[in-house]
Short mmCIF file of C-alpha atoms and ligand atoms in Angstrom, two decimals:
data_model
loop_
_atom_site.label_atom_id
_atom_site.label_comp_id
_atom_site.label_asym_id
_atom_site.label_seq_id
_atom_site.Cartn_x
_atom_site.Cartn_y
_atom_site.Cartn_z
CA UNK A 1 -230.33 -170.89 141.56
CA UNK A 2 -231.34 -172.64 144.83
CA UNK A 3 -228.41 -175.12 145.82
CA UNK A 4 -228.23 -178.99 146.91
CA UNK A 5 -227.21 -179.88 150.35
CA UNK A 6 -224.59 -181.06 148.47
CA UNK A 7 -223.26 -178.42 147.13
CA UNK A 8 -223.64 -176.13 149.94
CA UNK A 9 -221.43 -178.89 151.87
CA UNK A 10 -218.76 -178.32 148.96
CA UNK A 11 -218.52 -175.30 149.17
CA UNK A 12 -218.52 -174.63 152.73
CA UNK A 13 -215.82 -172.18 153.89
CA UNK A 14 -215.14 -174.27 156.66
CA UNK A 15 -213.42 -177.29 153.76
CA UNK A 16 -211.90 -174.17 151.89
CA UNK A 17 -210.19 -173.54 155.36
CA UNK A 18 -209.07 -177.45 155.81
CA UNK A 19 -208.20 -177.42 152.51
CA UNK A 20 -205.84 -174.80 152.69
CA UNK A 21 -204.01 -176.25 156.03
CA UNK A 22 -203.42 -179.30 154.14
CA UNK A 23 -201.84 -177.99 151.04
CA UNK A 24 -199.35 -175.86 153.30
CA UNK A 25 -198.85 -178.75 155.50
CA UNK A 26 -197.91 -180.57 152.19
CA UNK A 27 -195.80 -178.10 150.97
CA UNK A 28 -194.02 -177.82 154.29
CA UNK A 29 -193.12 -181.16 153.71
CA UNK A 30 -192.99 -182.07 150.44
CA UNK A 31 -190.05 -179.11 149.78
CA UNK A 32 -187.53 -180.99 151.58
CA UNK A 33 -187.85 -183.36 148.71
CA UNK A 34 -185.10 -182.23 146.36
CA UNK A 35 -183.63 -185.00 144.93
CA UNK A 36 -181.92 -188.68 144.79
CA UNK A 37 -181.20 -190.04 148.41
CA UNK A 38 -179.87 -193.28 149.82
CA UNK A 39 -181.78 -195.05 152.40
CA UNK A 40 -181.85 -193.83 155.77
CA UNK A 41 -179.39 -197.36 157.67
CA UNK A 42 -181.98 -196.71 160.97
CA UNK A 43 -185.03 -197.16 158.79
CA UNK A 44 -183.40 -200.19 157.53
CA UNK A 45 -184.85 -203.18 159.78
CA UNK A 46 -188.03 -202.04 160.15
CA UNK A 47 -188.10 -201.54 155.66
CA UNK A 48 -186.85 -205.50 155.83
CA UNK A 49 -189.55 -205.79 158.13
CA UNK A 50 -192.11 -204.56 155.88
CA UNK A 51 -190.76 -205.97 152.90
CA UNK A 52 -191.13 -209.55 154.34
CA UNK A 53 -194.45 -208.93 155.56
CA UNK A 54 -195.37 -207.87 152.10
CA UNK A 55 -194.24 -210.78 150.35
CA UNK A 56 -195.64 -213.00 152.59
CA UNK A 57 -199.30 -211.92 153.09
CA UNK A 58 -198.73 -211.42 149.03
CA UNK A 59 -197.79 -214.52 148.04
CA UNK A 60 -194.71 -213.32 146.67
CA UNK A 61 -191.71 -210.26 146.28
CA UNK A 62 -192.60 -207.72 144.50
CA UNK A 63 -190.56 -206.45 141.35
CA UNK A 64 -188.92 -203.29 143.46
CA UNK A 65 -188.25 -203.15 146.84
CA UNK A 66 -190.56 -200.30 146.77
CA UNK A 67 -192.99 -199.46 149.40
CA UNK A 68 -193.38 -195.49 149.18
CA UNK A 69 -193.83 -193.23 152.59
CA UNK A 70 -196.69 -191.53 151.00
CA UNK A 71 -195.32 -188.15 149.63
CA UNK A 72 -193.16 -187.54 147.27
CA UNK A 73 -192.30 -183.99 145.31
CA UNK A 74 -193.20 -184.34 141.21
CA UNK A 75 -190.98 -186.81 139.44
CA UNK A 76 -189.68 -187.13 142.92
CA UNK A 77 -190.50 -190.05 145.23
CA UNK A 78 -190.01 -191.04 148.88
CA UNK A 79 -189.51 -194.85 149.92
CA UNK A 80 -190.53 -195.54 153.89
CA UNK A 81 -186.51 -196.58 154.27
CA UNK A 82 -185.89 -193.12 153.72
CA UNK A 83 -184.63 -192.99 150.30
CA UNK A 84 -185.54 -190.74 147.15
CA UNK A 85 -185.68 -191.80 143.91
CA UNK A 86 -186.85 -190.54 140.87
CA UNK A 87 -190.08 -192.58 139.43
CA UNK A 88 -189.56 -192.94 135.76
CA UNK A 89 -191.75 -195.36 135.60
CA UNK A 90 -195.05 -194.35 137.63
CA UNK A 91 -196.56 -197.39 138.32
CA UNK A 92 -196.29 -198.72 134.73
CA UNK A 93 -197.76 -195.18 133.67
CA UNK A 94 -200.38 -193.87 135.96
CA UNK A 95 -198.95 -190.69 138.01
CA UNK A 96 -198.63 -188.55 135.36
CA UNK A 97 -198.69 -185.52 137.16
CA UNK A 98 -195.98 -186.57 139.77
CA UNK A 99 -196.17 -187.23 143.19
CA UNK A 100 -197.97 -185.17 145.68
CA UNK A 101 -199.22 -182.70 143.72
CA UNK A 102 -201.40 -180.10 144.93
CA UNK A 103 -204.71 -180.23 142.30
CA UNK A 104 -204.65 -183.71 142.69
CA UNK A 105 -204.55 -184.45 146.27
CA UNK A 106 -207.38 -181.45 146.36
CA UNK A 107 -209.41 -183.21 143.65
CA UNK A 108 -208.74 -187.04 145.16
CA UNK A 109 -209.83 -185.15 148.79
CA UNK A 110 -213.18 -184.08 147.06
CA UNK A 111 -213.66 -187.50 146.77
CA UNK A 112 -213.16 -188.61 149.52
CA UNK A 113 -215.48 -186.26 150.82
CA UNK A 114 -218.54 -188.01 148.77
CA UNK A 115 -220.87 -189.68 150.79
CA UNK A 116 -219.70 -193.23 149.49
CA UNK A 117 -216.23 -194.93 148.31
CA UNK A 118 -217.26 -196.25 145.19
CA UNK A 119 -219.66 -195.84 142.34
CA UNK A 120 -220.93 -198.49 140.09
CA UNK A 121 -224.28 -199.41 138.40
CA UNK A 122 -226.91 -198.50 140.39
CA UNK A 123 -225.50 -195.26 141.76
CA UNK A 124 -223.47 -192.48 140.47
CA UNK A 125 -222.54 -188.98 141.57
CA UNK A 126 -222.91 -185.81 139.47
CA UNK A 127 -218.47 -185.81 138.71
CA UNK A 128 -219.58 -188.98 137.12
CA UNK A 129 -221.21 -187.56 134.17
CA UNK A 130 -219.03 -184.02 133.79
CA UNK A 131 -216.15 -186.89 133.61
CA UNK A 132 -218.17 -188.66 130.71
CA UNK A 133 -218.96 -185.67 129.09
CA UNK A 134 -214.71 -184.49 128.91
CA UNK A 135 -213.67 -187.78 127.70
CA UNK A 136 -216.37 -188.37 125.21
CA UNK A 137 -215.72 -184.82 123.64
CA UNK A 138 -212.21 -185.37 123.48
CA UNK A 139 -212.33 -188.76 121.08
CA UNK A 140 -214.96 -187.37 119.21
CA UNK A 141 -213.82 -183.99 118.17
CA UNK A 142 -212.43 -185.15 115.05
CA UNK A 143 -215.07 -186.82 113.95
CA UNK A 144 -214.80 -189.99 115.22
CA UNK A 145 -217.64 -192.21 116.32
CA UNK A 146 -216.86 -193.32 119.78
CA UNK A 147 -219.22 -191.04 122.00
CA UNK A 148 -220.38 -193.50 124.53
CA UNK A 149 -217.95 -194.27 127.75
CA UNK A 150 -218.85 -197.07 130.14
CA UNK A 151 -216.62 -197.02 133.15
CA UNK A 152 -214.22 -199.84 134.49
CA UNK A 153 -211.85 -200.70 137.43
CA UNK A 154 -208.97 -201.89 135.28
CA UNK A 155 -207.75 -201.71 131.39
CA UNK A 156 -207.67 -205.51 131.22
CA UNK A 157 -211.70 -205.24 131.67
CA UNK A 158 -212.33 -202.38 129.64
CA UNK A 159 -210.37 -204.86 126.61
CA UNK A 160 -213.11 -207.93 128.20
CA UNK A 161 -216.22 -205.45 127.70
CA UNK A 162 -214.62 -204.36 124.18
CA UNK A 163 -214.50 -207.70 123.07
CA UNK A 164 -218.18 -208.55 124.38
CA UNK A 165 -219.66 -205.34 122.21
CA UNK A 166 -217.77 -206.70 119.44
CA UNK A 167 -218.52 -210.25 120.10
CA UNK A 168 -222.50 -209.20 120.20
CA UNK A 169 -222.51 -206.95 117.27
CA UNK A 170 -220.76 -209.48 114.83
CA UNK A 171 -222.38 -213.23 116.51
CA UNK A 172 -223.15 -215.58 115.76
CA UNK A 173 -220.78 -216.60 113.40
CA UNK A 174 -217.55 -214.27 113.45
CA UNK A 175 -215.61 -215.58 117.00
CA UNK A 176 -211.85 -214.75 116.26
CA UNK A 177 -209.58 -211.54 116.42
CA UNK A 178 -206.86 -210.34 115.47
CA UNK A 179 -203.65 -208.81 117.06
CA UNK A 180 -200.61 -207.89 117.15
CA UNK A 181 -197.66 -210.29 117.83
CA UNK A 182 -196.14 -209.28 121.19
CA UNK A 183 -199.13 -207.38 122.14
CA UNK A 184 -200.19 -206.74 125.74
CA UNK A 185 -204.05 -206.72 126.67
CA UNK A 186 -204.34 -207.12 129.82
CA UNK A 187 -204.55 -210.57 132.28
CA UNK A 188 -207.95 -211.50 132.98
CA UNK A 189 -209.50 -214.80 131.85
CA UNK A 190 -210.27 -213.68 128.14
CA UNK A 191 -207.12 -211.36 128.04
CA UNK A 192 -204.64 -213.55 129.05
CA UNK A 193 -205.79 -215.11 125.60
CA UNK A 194 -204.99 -212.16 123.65
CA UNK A 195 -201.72 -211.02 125.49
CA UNK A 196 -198.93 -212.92 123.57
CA UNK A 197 -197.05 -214.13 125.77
CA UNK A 198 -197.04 -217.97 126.48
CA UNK A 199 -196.35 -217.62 130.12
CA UNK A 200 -199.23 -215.26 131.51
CA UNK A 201 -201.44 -217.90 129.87
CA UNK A 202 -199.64 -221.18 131.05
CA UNK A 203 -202.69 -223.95 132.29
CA UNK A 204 -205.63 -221.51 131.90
CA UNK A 205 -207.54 -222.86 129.30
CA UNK A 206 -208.35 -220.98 125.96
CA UNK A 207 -211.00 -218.28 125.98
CA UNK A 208 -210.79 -216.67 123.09
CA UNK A 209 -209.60 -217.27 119.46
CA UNK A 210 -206.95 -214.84 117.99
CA UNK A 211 -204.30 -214.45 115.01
CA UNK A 212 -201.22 -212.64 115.23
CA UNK A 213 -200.04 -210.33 112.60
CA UNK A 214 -196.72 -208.62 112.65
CA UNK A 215 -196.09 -205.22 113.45
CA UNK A 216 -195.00 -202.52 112.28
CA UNK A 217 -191.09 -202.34 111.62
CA UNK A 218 -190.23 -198.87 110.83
CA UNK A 219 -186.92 -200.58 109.31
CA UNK A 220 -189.08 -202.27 106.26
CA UNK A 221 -192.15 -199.91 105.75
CA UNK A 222 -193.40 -201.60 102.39
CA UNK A 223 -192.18 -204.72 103.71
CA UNK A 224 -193.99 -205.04 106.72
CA UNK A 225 -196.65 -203.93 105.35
CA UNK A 226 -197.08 -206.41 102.87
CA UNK A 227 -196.41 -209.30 105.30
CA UNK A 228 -199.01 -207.92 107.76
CA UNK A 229 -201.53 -207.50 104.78
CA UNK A 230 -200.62 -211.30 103.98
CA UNK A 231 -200.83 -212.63 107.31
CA UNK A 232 -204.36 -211.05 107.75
CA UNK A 233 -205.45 -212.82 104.15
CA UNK A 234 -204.07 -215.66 104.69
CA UNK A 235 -206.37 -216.47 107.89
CA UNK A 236 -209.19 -214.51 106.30
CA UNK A 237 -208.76 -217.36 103.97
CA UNK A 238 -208.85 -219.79 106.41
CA UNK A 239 -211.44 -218.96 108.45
CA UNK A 240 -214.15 -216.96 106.29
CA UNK A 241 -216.32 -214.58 108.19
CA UNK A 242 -214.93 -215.70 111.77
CA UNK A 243 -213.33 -212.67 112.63
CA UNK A 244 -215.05 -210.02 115.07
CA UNK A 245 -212.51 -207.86 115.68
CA UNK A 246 -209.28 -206.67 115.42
CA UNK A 247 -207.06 -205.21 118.63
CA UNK A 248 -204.50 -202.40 117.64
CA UNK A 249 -202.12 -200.98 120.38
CA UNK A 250 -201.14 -198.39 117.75
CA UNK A 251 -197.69 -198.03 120.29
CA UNK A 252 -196.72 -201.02 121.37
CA UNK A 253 -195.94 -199.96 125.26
CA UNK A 254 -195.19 -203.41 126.98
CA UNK A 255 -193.43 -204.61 124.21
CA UNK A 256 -190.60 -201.58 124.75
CA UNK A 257 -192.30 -198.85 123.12
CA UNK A 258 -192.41 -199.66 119.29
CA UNK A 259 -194.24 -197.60 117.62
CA UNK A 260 -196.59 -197.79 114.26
CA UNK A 261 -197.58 -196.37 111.13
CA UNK A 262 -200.40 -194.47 109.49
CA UNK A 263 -199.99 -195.89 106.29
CA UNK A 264 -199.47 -199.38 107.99
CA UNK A 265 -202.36 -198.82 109.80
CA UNK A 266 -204.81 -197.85 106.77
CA UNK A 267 -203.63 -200.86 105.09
CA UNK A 268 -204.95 -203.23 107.39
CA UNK A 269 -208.13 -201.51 108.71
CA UNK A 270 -208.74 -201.76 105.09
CA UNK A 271 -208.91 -205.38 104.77
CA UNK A 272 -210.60 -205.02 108.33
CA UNK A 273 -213.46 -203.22 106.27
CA UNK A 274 -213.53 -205.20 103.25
CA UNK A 275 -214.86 -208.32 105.90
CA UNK A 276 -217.05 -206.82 108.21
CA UNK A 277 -213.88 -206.76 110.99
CA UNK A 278 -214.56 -203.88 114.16
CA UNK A 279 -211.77 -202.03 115.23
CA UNK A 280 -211.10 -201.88 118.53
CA UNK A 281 -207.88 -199.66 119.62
CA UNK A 282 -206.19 -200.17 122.78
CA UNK A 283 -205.39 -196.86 124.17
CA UNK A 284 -204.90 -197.99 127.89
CA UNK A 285 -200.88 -197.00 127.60
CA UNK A 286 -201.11 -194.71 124.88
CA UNK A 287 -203.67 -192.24 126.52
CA UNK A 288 -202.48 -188.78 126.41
CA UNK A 289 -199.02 -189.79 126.12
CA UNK A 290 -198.56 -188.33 121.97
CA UNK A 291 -199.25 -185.03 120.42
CA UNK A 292 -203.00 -185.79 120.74
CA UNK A 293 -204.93 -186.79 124.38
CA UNK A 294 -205.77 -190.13 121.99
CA UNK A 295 -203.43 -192.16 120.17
CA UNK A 296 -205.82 -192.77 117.20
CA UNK A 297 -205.97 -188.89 116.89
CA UNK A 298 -202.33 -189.14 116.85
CA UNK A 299 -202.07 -191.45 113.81
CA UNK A 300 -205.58 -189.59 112.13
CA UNK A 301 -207.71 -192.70 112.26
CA UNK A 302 -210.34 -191.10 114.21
CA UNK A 303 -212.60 -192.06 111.20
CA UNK A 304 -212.03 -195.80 111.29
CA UNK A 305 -212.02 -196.40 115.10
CA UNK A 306 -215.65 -198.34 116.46
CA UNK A 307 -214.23 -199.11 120.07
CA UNK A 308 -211.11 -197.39 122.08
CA UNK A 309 -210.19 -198.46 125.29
CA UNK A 310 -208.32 -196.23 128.19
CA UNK A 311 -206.81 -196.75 131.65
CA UNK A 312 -203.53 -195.93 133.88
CA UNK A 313 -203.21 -192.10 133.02
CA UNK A 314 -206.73 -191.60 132.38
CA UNK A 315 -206.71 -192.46 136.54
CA UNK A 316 -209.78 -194.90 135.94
CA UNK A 317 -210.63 -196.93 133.22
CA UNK A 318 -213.14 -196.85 130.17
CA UNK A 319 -214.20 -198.90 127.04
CA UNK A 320 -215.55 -195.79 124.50
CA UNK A 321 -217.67 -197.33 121.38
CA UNK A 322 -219.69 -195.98 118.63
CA UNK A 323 -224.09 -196.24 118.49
CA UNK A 324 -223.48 -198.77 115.90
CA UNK A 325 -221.67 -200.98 118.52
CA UNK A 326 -223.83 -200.51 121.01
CA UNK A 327 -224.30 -203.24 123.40
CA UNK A 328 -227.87 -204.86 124.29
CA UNK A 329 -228.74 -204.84 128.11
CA UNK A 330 -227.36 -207.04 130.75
CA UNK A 331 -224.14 -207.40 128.49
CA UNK A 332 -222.39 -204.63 130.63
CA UNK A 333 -222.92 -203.96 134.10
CA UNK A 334 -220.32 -203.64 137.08
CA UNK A 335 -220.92 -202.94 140.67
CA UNK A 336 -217.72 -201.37 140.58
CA UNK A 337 -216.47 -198.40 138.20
CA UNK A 338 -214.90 -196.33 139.77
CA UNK A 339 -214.06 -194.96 143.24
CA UNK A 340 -215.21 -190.91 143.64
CA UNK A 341 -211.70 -190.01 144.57
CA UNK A 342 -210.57 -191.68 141.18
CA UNK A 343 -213.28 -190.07 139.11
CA UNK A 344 -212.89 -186.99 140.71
CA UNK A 345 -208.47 -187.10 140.21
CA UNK A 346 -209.57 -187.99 136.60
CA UNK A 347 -211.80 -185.10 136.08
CA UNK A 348 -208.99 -182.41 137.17
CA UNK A 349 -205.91 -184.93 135.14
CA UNK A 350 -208.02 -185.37 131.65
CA UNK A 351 -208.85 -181.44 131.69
CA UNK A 352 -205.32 -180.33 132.58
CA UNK A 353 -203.61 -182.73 129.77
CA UNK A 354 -206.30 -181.01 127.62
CA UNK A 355 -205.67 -177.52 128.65
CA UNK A 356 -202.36 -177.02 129.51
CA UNK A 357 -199.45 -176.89 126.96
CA UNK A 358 -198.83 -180.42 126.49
CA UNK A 359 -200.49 -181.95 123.24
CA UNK A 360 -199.32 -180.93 120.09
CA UNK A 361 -195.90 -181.13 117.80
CA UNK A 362 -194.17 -178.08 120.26
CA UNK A 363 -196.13 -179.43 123.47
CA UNK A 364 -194.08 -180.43 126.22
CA UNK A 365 -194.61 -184.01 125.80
CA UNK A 366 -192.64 -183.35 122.45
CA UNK A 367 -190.51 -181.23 123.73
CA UNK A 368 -189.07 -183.60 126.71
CA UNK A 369 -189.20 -186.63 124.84
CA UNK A 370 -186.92 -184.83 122.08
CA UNK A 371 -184.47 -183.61 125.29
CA UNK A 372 -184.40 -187.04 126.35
CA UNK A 373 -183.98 -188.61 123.06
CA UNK A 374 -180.95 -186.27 122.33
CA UNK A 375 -179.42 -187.07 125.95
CA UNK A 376 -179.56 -191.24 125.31
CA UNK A 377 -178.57 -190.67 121.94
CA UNK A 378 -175.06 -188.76 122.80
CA UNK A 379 -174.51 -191.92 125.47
CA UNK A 380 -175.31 -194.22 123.28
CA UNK A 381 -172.45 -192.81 120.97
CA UNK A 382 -170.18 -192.56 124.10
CA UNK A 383 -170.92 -196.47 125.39
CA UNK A 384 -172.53 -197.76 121.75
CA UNK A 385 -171.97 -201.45 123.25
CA UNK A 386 -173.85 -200.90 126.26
CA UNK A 387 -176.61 -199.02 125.42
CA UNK A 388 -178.60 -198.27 121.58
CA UNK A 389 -181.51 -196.40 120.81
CA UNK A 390 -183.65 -194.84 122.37
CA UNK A 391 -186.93 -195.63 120.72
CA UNK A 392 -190.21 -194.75 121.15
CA UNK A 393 -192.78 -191.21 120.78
CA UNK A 394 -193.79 -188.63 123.58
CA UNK A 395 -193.87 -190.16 126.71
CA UNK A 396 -193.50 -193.36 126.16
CA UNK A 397 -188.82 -193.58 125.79
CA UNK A 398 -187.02 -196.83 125.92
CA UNK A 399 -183.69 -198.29 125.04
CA UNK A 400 -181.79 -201.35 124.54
CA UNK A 401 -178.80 -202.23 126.54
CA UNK A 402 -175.92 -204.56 126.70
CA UNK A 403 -178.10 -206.07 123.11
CA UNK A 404 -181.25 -206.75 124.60
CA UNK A 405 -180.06 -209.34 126.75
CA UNK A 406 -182.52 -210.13 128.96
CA UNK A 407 -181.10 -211.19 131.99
CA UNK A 408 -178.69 -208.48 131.83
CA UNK A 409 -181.55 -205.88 131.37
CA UNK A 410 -183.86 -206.94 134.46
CA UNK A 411 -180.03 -206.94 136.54
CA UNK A 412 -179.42 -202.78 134.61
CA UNK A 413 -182.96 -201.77 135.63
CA UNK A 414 -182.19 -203.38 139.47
CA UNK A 415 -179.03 -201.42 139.89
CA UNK A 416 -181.03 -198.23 138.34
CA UNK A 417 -183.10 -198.34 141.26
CA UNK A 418 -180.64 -198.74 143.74
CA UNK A 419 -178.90 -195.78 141.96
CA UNK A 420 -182.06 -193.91 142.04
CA UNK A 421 -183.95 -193.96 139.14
CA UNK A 422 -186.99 -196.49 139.01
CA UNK A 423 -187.66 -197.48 134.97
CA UNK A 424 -189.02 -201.04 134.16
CA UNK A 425 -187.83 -203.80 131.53
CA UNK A 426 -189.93 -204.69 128.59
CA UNK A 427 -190.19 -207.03 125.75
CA UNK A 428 -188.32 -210.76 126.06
CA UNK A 429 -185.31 -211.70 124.92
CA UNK A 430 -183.92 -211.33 122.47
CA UNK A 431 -185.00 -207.86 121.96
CA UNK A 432 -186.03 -206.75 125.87
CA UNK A 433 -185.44 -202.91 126.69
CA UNK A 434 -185.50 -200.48 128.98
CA UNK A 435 -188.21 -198.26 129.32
CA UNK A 436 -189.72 -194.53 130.68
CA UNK A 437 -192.89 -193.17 131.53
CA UNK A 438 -192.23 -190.14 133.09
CA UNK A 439 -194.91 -188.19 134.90
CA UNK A 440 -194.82 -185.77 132.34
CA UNK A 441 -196.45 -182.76 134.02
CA UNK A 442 -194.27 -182.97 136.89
CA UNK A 443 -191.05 -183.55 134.56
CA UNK A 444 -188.42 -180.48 133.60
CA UNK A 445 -185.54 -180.57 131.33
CA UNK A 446 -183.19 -180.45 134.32
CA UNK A 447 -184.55 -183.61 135.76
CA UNK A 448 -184.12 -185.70 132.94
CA UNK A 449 -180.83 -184.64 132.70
CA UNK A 450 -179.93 -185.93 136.13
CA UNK A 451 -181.96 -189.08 135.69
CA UNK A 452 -179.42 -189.76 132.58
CA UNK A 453 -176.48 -188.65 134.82
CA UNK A 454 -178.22 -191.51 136.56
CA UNK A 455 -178.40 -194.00 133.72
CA UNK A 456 -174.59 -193.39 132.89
CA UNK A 457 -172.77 -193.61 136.22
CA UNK A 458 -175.30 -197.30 136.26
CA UNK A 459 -173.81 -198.18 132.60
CA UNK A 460 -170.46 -197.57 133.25
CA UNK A 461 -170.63 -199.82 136.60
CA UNK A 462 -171.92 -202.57 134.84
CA UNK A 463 -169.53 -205.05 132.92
C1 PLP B 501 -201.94 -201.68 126.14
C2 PLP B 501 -202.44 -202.22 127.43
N1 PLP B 501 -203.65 -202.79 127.48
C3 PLP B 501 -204.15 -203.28 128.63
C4 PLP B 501 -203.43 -203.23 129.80
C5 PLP B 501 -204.00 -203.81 131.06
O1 PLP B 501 -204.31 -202.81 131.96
P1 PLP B 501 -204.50 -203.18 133.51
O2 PLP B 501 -203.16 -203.59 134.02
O3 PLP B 501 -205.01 -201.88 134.12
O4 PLP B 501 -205.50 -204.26 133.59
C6 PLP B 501 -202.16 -202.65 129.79
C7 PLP B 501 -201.35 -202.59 131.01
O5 PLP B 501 -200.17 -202.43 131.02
C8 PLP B 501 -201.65 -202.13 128.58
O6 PLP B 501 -200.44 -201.58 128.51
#
């Protein structure tokens, strides 16, 4: 079969050859990178340096004093002062495969290779549509419904274009949605309405209408059922036919890792059914982080789901909806979705959390959340009034300490990174926690046994 310039350029010997020189380069490098390391003092002023440059072209600090070097080795991470930590946190759950590693920075370099930066509307390349075709097979091969993926830059605008679908398909009349209480959506103009939480809203005015029903609380099954049942009947009652929608993080992840029910589930999509309500599930945490790539596969709703929306480890973003909730032109379009390094990364990421051992009840998602679980568990009996739990499923692991005081969290998950371990608070008081999202491909048993060597020596400096 005759060949596109393309192609021939791919698969010139000559990028084989560079190829090559960079991965041993990186390896070179990247195997000095064994483990936790305090900051270098002669890096220190020019670190400062950065660090106030940062905040002040920024607007602002950031969280961490964390401004990497560029490499890092797996779970393993280096800072430009010098220091190694381990990143427990990935960027709020994006490098899943760990830092540095090999298939990435080869796919990410393909990319980079394209002729342009970015795709978006008008133009795509070919990795475009192999990428389609691996995430639309994945949700659907249970059956369920959602075969069409339209790309986006960020999981708070995949949510925006789920809403609009959902919007158009039930308008004129039905304009409200439901969610969870203490759910997280994202932060753009129509998501800050949905996020619950008062401050990432304060003085933008309302976009969208929503009701709040309780979650799950695996402490009162029946109970919460019922009240979550209630609360949805209630406002059904209320406001007849108004309701488009319904948004299920089926995991709560910002919230500190809380995580739902099947049977809870089923009992609300079923009132969701009885009035006409879409179900849109928010997978943008929750991808490929259970025993199934999809959360919904997880929980076996795949026959209920109409719209599913993915981001952070799915390396770009998506909003995945059924033919009946297809939109009309001009309601989607972005100049933007995706860059071809980021399609390309997501390509070679999606297939390997597909094909290597990590789904499944004895995957190694299971299998390191269980080590982990069993590690916080034996502190928690050691310390039980600094630290309870953990909580959470697969790769998503959090815990509560000194009571879920909230202050006293953000200060534990401060001196965790100076220690060198990077995790990230979650929830509000007075429940907050402490949570994990390890890069799970990159993670072994041994280092989450020295990240909890970690997590001790920080609990046991802390009054
Ligand atoms: C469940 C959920 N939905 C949406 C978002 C928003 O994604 P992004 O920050 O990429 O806009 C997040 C981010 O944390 C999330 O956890």
């Amino acid at each position: 079969m005759s060949k596109t310039i393309g192609q021939q350029f791919f698969n010139d010997p000559r990028l084989e050859e560079a190829k090559k020189l960079i991965k041993e380069a990186l390896n070179d490098h990247k195997k000095s990178i064994t483990g936790v390391k305090a900051p270098n003092p002669e890096l220190k002023a020019s670190y400062d340096e950065l660090l106030k440059k940062m905040a002040d072209y920024r607007g602002g600090g950031l969280f961490f004093n964390y401004l990497g070097s560029g490499i890092g080795n797996g779970p393993l991470v280096e800072l430009a002062d010098g220091s190694i930590k381990y990143d427990f946190i990935t960027g709020i759950g994006v490098h899943y495969m760990g830092h540095s590693h090999e298939g990435v920075i080869e796919a990410t370099l393909k990319g980079a290779l394209a002729n342009t930066v970015m795709n978006g509307h008008l133009q795509q390349n070919d990795t475009t549509a192999e990428l389609l075709e691996v995430i639309s097979k994945a949700a659907t091969k249970n059956g369920a419904l959602v075969k069409n993926v339209f790309l986006s830059t960020s999981g708070a605008m995949a949510n925006d274009n789920a809403f609009k679908i959902i919007f158009q398909k039930r308008a004129p009349l039905a304009k409200r949605f439901f969610a969870f209480e203490k759910c997280f959506s994202g932060r753009t103009l129509g998501m800050a309405w949905v996020t619950d939480k008062a401050a990432y809203r304060a003085g933008v005015p309302q976009t969208v209408q929503v009701d709040y029903v309780p979650f799950y609380d695996e402490n009162d099954h029946k109970g919460s059922i019922e009240k979550a049942v209630k609360a949805m009947k209630s406002c059904l009652k209320r406001y007849p036919g108004e309701y488009a929608g319904f948004i299920m993080e089926l995991i709560q992840g910002e919230n500190g890792s809380w995580v739902g029910n099947t049977e809870y589930f089923e009992a609300l999509i079923a009132v969701c059914k009885e009035n006409n309500i879409s179900l849109l599930v928010d997978e943008v945490q929750t991808f490929g982080r259970t025993t199934e790539i999809f959360a919904f596969q997880h929980f076996k709703l795949d026959k209920h789901v109409d719209v599913v929306t993915v981001g952070k480890n799915s390396q770009v973003c998506a909003t995945l909806y059924s033919d009946d909730h297809k939109p009309k032109p001009g309601l989607l379009s972005q100049t933007f979705t995706g860059s071809s390094s980021q399609i390309s990364a997501a390509y070679f990421v999606i297939n390997e959390i597909l094909k290597g051992n990590y789904l499944g009840e004895n995957g190694k998602i299971m299998k390191l959340h269980k080590h982990f679980q069993a590690k916080l568990e034996a502190m928690s009996k050691k310390m039980p009034n600094k630290i309870t739990g953990p909580y959470g499923i697969g790769a998503m692991v959090a815990m509560t300490v000194f009571g879920g005081d909230e202050a006293k969290t953000k200060d534990f998950t401060y001196k965790l990174f100076n220690n060198g371990v990077l995790s990230f608070q979650a929830g509000a008081a007075p429940l907050s926690r402490v949570r994990f999202l390890m890069p799970i491909l990159a993670v072994e048993e041994h280092h989450i046994d020295e990240v909890c060597a970690i997590i001790e020596k920080t609990l046991t400096e802390m009054e």
